[in-house]
mmCIF file with all atom_site columns, C-alpha atoms in Angstrom:
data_model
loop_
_atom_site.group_PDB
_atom_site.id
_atom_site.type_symbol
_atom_site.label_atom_id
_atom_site.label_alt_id
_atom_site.label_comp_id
_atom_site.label_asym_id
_atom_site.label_entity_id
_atom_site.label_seq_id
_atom_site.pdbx_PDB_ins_code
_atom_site.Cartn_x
_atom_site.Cartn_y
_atom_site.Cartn_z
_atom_site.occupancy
_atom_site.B_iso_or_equiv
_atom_site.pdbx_formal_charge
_atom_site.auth_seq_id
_atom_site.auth_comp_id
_atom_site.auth_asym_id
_atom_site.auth_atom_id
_atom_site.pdbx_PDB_model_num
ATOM 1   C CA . UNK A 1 1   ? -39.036 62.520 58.291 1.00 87.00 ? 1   UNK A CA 1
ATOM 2   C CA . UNK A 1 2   ? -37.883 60.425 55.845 1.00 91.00 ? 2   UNK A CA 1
ATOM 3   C CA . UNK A 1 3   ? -39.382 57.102 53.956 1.00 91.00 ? 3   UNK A CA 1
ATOM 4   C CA . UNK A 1 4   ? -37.114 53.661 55.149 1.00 92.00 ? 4   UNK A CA 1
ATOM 5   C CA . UNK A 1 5   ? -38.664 51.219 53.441 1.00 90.00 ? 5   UNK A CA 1
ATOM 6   C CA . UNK A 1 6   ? -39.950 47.843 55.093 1.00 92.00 ? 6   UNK A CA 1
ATOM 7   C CA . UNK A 1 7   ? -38.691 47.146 58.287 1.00 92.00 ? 7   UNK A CA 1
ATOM 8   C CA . UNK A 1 8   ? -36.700 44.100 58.528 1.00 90.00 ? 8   UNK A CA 1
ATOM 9   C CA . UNK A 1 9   ? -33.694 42.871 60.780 1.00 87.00 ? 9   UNK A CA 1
ATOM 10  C CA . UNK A 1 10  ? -31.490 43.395 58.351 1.00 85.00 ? 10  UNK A CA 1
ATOM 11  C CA . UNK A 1 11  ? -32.285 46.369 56.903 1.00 89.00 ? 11  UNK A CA 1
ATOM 12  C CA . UNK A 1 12  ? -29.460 48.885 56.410 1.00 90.00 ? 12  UNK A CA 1
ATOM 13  C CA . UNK A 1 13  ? -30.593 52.233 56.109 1.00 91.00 ? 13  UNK A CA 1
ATOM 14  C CA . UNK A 1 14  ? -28.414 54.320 53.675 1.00 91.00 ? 14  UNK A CA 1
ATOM 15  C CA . UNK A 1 15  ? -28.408 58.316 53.945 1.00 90.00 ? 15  UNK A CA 1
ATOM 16  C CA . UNK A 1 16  ? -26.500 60.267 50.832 1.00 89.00 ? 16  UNK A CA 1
ATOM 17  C CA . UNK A 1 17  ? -25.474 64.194 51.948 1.00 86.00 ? 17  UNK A CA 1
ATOM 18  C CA . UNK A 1 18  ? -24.257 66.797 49.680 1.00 81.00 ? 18  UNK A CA 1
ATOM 19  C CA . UNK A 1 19  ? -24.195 69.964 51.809 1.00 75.00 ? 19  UNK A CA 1
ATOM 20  C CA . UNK A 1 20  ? -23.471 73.098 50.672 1.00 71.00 ? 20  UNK A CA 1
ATOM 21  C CA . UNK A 1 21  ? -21.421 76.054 52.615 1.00 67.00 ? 21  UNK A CA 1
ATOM 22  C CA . UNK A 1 22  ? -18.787 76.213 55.137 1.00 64.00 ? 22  UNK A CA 1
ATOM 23  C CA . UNK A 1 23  ? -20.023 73.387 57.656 1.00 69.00 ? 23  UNK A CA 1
ATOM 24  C CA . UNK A 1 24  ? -20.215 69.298 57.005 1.00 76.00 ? 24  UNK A CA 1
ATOM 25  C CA . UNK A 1 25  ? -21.705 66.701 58.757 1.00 83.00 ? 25  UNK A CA 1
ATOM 26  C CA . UNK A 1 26  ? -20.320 65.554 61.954 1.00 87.00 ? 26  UNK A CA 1
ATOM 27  C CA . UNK A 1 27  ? -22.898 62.826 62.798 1.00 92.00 ? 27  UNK A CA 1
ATOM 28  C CA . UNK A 1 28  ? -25.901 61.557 61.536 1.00 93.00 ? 28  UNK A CA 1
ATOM 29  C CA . UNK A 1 29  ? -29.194 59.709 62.964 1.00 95.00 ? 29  UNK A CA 1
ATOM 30  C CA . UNK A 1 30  ? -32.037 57.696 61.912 1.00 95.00 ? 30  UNK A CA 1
ATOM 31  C CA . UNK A 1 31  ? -34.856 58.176 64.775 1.00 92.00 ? 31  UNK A CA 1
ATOM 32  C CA . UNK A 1 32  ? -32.536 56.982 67.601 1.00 91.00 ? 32  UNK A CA 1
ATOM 33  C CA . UNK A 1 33  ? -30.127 54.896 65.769 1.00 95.00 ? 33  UNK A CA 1
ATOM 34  C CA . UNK A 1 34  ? -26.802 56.667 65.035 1.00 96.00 ? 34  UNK A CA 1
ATOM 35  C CA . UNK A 1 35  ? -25.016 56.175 61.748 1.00 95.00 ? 35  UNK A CA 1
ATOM 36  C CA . UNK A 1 36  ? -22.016 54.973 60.479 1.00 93.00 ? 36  UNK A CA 1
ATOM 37  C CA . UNK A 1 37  ? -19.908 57.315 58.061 1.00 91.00 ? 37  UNK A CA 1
ATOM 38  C CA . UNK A 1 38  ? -18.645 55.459 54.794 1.00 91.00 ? 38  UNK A CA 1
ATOM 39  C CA . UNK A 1 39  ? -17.007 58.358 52.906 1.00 89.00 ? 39  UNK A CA 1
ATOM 40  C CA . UNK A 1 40  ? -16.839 62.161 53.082 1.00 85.00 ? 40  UNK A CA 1
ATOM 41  C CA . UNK A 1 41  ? -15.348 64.688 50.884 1.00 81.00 ? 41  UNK A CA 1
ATOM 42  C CA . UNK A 1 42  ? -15.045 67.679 53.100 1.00 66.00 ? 42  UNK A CA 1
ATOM 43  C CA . UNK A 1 43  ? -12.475 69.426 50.846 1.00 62.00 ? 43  UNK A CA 1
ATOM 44  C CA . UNK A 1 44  ? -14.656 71.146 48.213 1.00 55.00 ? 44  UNK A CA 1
ATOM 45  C CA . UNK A 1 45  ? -14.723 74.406 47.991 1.00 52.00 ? 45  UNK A CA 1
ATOM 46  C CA . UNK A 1 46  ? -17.157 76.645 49.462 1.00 49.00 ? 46  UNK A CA 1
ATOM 47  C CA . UNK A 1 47  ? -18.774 76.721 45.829 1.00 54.00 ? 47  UNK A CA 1
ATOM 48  C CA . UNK A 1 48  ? -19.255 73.199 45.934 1.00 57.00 ? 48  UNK A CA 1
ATOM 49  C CA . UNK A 1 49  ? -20.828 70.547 48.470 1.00 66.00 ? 49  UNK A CA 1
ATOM 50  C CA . UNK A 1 50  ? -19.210 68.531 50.992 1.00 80.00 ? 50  UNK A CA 1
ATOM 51  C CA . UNK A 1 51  ? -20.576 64.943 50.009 1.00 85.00 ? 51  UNK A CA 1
ATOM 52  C CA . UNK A 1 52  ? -20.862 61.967 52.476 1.00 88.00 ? 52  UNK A CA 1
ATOM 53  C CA . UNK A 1 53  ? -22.366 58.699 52.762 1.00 90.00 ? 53  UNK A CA 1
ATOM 54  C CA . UNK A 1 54  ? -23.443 56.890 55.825 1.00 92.00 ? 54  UNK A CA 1
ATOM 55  C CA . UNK A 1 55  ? -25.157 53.307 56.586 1.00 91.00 ? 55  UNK A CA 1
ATOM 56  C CA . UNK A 1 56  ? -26.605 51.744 59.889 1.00 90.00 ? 56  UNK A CA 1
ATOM 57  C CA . UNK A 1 57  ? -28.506 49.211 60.994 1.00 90.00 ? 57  UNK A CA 1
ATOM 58  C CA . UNK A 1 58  ? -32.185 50.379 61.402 1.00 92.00 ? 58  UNK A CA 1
ATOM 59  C CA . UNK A 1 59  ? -34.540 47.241 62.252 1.00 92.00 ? 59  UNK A CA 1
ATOM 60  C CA . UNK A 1 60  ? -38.135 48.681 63.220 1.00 94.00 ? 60  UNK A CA 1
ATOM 61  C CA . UNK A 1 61  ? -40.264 51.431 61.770 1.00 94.00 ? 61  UNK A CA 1
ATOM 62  C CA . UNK A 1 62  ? -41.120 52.452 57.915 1.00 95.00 ? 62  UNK A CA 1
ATOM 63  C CA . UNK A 1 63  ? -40.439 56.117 58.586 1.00 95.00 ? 63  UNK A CA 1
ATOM 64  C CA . UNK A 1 64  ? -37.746 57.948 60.671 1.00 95.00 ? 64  UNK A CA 1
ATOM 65  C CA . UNK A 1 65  ? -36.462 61.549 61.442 1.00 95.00 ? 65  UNK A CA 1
ATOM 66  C CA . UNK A 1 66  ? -33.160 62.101 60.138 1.00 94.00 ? 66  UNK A CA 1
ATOM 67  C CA . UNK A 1 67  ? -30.776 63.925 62.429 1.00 92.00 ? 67  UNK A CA 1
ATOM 68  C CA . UNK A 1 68  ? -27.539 65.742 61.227 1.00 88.00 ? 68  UNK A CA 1
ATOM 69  C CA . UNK A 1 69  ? -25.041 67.561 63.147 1.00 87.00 ? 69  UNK A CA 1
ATOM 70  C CA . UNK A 1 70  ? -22.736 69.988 61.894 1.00 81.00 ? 70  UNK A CA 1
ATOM 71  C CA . UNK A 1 71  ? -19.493 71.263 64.294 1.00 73.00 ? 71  UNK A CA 1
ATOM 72  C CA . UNK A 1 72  ? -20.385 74.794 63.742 1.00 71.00 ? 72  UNK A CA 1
ATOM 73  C CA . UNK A 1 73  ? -23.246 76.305 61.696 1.00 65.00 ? 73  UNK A CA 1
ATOM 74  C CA . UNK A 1 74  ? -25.183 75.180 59.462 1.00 66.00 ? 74  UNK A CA 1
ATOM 75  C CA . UNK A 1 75  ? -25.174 74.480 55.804 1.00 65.00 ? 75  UNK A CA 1
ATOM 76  C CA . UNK A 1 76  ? -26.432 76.888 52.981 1.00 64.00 ? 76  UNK A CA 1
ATOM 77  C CA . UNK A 1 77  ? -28.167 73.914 51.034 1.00 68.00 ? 77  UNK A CA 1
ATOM 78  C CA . UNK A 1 78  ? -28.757 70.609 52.534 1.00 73.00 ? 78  UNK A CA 1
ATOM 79  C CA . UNK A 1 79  ? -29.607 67.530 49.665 1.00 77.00 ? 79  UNK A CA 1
ATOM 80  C CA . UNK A 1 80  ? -30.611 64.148 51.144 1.00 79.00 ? 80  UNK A CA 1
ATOM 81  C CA . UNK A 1 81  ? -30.938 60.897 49.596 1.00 80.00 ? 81  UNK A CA 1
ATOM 82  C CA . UNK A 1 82  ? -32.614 57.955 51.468 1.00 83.00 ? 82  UNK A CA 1
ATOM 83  C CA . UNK A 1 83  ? -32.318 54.478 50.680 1.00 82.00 ? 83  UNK A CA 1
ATOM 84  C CA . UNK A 1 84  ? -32.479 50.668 52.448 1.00 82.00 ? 84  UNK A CA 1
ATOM 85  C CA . UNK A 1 85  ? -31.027 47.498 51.848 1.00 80.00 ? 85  UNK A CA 1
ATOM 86  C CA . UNK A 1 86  ? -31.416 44.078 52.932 1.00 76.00 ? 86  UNK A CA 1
ATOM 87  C CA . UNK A 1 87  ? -28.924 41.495 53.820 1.00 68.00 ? 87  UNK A CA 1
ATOM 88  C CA . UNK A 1 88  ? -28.131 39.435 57.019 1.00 60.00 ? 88  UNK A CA 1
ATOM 89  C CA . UNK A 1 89  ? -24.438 40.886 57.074 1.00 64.00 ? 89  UNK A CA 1
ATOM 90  C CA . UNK A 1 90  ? -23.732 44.470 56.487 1.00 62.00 ? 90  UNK A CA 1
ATOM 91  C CA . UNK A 1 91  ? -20.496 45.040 55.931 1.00 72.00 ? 91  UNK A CA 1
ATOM 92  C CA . UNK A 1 92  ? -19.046 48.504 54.114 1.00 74.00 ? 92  UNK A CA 1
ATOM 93  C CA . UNK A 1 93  ? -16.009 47.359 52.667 1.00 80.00 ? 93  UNK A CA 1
ATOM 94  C CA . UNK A 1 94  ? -14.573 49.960 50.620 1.00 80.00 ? 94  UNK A CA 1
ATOM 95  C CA . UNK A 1 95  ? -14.597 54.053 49.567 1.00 83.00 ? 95  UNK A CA 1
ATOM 96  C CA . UNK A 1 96  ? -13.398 56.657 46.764 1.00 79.00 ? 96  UNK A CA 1
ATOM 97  C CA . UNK A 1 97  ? -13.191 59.989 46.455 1.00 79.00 ? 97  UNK A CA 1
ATOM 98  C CA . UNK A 1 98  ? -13.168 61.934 43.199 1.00 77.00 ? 98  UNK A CA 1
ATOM 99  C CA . UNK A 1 99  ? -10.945 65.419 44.091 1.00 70.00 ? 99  UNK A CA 1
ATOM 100 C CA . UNK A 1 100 ? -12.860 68.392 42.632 1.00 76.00 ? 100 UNK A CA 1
ATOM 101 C CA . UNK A 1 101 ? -12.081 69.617 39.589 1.00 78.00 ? 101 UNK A CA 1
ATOM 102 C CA . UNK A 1 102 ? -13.758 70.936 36.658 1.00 83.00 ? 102 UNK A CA 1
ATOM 103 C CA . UNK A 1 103 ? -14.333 68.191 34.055 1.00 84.00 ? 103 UNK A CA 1
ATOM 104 C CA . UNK A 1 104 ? -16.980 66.389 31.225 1.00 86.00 ? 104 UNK A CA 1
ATOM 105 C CA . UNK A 1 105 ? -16.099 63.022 32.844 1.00 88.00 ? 105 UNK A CA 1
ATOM 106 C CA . UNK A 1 106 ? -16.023 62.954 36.865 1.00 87.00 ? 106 UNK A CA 1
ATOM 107 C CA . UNK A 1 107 ? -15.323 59.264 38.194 1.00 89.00 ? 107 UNK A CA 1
ATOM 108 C CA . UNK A 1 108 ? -14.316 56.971 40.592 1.00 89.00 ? 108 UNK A CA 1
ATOM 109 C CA . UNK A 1 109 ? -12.427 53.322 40.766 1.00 90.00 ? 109 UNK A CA 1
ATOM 110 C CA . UNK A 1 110 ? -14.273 51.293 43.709 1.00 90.00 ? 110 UNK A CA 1
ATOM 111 C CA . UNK A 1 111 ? -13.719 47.808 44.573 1.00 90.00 ? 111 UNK A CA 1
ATOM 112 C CA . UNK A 1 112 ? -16.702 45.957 44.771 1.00 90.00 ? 112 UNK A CA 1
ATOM 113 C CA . UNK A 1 113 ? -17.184 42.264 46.458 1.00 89.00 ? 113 UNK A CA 1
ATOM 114 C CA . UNK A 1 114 ? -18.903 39.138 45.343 1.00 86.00 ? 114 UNK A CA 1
ATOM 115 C CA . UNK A 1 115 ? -22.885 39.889 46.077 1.00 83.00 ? 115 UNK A CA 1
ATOM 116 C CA . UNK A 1 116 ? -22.100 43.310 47.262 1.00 86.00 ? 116 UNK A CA 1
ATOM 117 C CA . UNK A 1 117 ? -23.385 46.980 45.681 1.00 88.00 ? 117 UNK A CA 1
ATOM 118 C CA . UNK A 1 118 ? -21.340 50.460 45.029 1.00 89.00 ? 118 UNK A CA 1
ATOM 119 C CA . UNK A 1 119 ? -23.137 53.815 45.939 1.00 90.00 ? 119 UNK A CA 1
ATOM 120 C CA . UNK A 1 120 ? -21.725 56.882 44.303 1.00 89.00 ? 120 UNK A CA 1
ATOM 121 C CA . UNK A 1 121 ? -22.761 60.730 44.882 1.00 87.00 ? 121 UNK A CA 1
ATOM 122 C CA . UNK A 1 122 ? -21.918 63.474 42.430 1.00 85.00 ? 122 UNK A CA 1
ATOM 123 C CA . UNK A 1 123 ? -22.335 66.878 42.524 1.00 83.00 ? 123 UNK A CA 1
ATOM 124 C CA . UNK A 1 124 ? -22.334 69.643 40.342 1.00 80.00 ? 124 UNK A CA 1
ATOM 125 C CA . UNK A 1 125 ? -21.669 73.034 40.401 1.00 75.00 ? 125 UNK A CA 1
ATOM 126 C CA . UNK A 1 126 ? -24.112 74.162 37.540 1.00 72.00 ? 126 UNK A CA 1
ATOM 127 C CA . UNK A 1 127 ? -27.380 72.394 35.524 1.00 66.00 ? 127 UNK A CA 1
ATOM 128 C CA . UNK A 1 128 ? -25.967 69.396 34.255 1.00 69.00 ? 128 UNK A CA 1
ATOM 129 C CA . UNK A 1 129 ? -26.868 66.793 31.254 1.00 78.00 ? 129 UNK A CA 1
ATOM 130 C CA . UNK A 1 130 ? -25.522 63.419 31.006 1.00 83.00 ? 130 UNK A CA 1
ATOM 131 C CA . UNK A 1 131 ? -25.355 60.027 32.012 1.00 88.00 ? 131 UNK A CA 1
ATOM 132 C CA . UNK A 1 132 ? -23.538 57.432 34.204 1.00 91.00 ? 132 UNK A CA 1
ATOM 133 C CA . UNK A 1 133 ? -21.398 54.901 32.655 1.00 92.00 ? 133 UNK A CA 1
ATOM 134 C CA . UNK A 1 134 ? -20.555 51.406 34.967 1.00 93.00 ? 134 UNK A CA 1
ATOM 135 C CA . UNK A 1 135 ? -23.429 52.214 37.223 1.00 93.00 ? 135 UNK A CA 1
ATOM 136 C CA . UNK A 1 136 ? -27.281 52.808 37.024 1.00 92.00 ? 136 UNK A CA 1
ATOM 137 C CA . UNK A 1 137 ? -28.522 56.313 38.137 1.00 89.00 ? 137 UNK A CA 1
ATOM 138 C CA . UNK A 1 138 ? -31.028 56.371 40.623 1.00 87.00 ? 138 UNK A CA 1
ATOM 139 C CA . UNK A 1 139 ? -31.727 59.893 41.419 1.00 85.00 ? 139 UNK A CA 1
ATOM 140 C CA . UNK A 1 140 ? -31.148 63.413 39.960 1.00 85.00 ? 140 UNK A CA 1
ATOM 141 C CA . UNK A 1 141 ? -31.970 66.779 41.024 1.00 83.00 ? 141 UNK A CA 1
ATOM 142 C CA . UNK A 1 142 ? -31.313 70.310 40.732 1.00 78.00 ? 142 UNK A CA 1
ATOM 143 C CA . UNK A 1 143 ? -31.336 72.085 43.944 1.00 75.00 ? 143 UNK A CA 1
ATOM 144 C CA . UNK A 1 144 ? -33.016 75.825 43.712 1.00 72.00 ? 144 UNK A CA 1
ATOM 145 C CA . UNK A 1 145 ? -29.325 77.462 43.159 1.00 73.00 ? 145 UNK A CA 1
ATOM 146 C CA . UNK A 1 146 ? -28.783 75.483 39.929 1.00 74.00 ? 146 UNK A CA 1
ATOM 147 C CA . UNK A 1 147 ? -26.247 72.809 41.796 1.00 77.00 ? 147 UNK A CA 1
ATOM 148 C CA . UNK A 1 148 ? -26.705 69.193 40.500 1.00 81.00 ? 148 UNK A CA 1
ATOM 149 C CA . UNK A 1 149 ? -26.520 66.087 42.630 1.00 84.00 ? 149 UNK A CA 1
ATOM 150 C CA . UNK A 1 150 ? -26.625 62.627 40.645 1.00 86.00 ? 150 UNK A CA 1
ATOM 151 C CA . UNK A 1 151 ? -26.713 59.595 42.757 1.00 89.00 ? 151 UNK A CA 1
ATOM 152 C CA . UNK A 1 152 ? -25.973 55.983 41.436 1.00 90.00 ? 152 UNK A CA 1
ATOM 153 C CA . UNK A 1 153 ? -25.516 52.140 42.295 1.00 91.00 ? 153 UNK A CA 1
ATOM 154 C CA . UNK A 1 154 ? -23.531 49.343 40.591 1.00 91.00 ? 154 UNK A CA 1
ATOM 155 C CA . UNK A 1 155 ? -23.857 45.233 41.791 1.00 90.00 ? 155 UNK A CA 1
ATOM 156 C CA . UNK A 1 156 ? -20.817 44.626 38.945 1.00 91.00 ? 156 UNK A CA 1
ATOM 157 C CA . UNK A 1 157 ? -18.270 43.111 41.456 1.00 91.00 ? 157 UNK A CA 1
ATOM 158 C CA . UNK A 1 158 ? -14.536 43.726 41.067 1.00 91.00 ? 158 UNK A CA 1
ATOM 159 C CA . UNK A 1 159 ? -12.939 46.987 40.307 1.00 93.00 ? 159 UNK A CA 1
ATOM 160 C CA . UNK A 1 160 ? -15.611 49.502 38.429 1.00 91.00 ? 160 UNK A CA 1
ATOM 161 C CA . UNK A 1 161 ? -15.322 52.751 37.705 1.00 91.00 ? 161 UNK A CA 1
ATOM 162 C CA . UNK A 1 162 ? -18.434 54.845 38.204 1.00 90.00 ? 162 UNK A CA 1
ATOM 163 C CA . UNK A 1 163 ? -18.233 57.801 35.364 1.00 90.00 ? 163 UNK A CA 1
ATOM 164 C CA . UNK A 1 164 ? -20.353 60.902 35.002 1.00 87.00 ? 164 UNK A CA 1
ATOM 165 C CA . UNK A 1 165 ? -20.397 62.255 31.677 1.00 88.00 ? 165 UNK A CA 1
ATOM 166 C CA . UNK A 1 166 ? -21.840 65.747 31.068 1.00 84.00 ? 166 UNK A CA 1
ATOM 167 C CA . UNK A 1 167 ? -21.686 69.299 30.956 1.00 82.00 ? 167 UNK A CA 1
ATOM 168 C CA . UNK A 1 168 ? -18.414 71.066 31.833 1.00 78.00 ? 168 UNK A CA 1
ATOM 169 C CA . UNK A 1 169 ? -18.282 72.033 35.709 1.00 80.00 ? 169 UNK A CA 1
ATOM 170 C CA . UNK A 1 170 ? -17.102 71.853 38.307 1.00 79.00 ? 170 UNK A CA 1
ATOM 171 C CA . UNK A 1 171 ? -18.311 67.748 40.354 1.00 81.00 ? 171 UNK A CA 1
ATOM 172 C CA . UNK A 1 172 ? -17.287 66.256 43.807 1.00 80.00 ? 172 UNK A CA 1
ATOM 173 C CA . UNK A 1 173 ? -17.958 62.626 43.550 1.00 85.00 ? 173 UNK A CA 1
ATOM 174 C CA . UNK A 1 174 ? -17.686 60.192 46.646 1.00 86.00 ? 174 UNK A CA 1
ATOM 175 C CA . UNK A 1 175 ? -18.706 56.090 46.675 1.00 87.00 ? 175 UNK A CA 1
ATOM 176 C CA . UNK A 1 176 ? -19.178 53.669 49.019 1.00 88.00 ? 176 UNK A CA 1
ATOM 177 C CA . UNK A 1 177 ? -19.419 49.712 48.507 1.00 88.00 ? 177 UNK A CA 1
#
């Protein structure tokens, strides 16, 4: 059970996934509401995480249980972000996908419109220091196998390029706007 913030018509519930292992989401929930999937990156190796966003519409309650099915198995490691939003008409527009690689400086280019916001999710494979650049982080976390996952927003409109810089690993990155 997750926090979903006040409930609200509008509200559009926003779940970030970084799953590690052999098996990636195939569908997500929010209590009984199913959600929609922005982005995934489910070409990472099996010594990274398979990163995905998805949004819905979730009107009624503060708290929820959060559902996810995989199509076989289940992940090692499971890291979950929750988040809500407020607006009259949600509408995803747009997605990126950073291809794994071992870098200082994993980003993205994501087009974002007029009064709109870009979610990105990194992830690591090892401890890593740093920072974004062109967007605000909002969470970071170490899992308990030393795996990183750095999640981030921008409301710059246009095109912006989210940029982790940090230690040299091995990142999957994925955004939404």
């Amino acid at each position: 059970t997750v926090a979903i913030g006040t409930a609200a018509a509008g509200r559009v519930v926003v779940l970030m996934l970084g799953a590690r292992g052999s098996h990636f989401p195939t569908a997500v929930t929010v209590g009984a509401v199913s959600l929609t999937m922005a982005v995934q990156d489910n070409t990472a190796s099996s010594s990274m995480s398979y990163l995905s966003i998805w949004y819905g519409v979730v009107p009624s309650g503060t708290t929820a249980t959060v559902t996810i099915t995989t199509g076989t198995g289940w992940p090692t490691h499971v890291m979950l972000f929750a988040g809500a939003l407020t607006t009259s008409t949600p509408t995803h527009s747009a997605t990126a996908d950073f291809t794994e690689a071992t870098t200082t400086t994993p980003s993205v280019t994501i087009a974002v419109p007029t009064n709109g916001i870009a979610l990105t999710l990194a992830a690591g494979g090892g401890a890593s220091t740093g920072s974004w650049s062109n967007s605000t982080l909002n969470y970071h976390t170490t899992d308990a196998n030393s795996y990183d996952y750095m999640s981030s927003y921008t409301t710059s409109t246009g095109s912006v390029v989210p940029t982790w810089t940090g230690t040299n690993e091995t990142y999957g990155m994925v955004s939404a706007s």
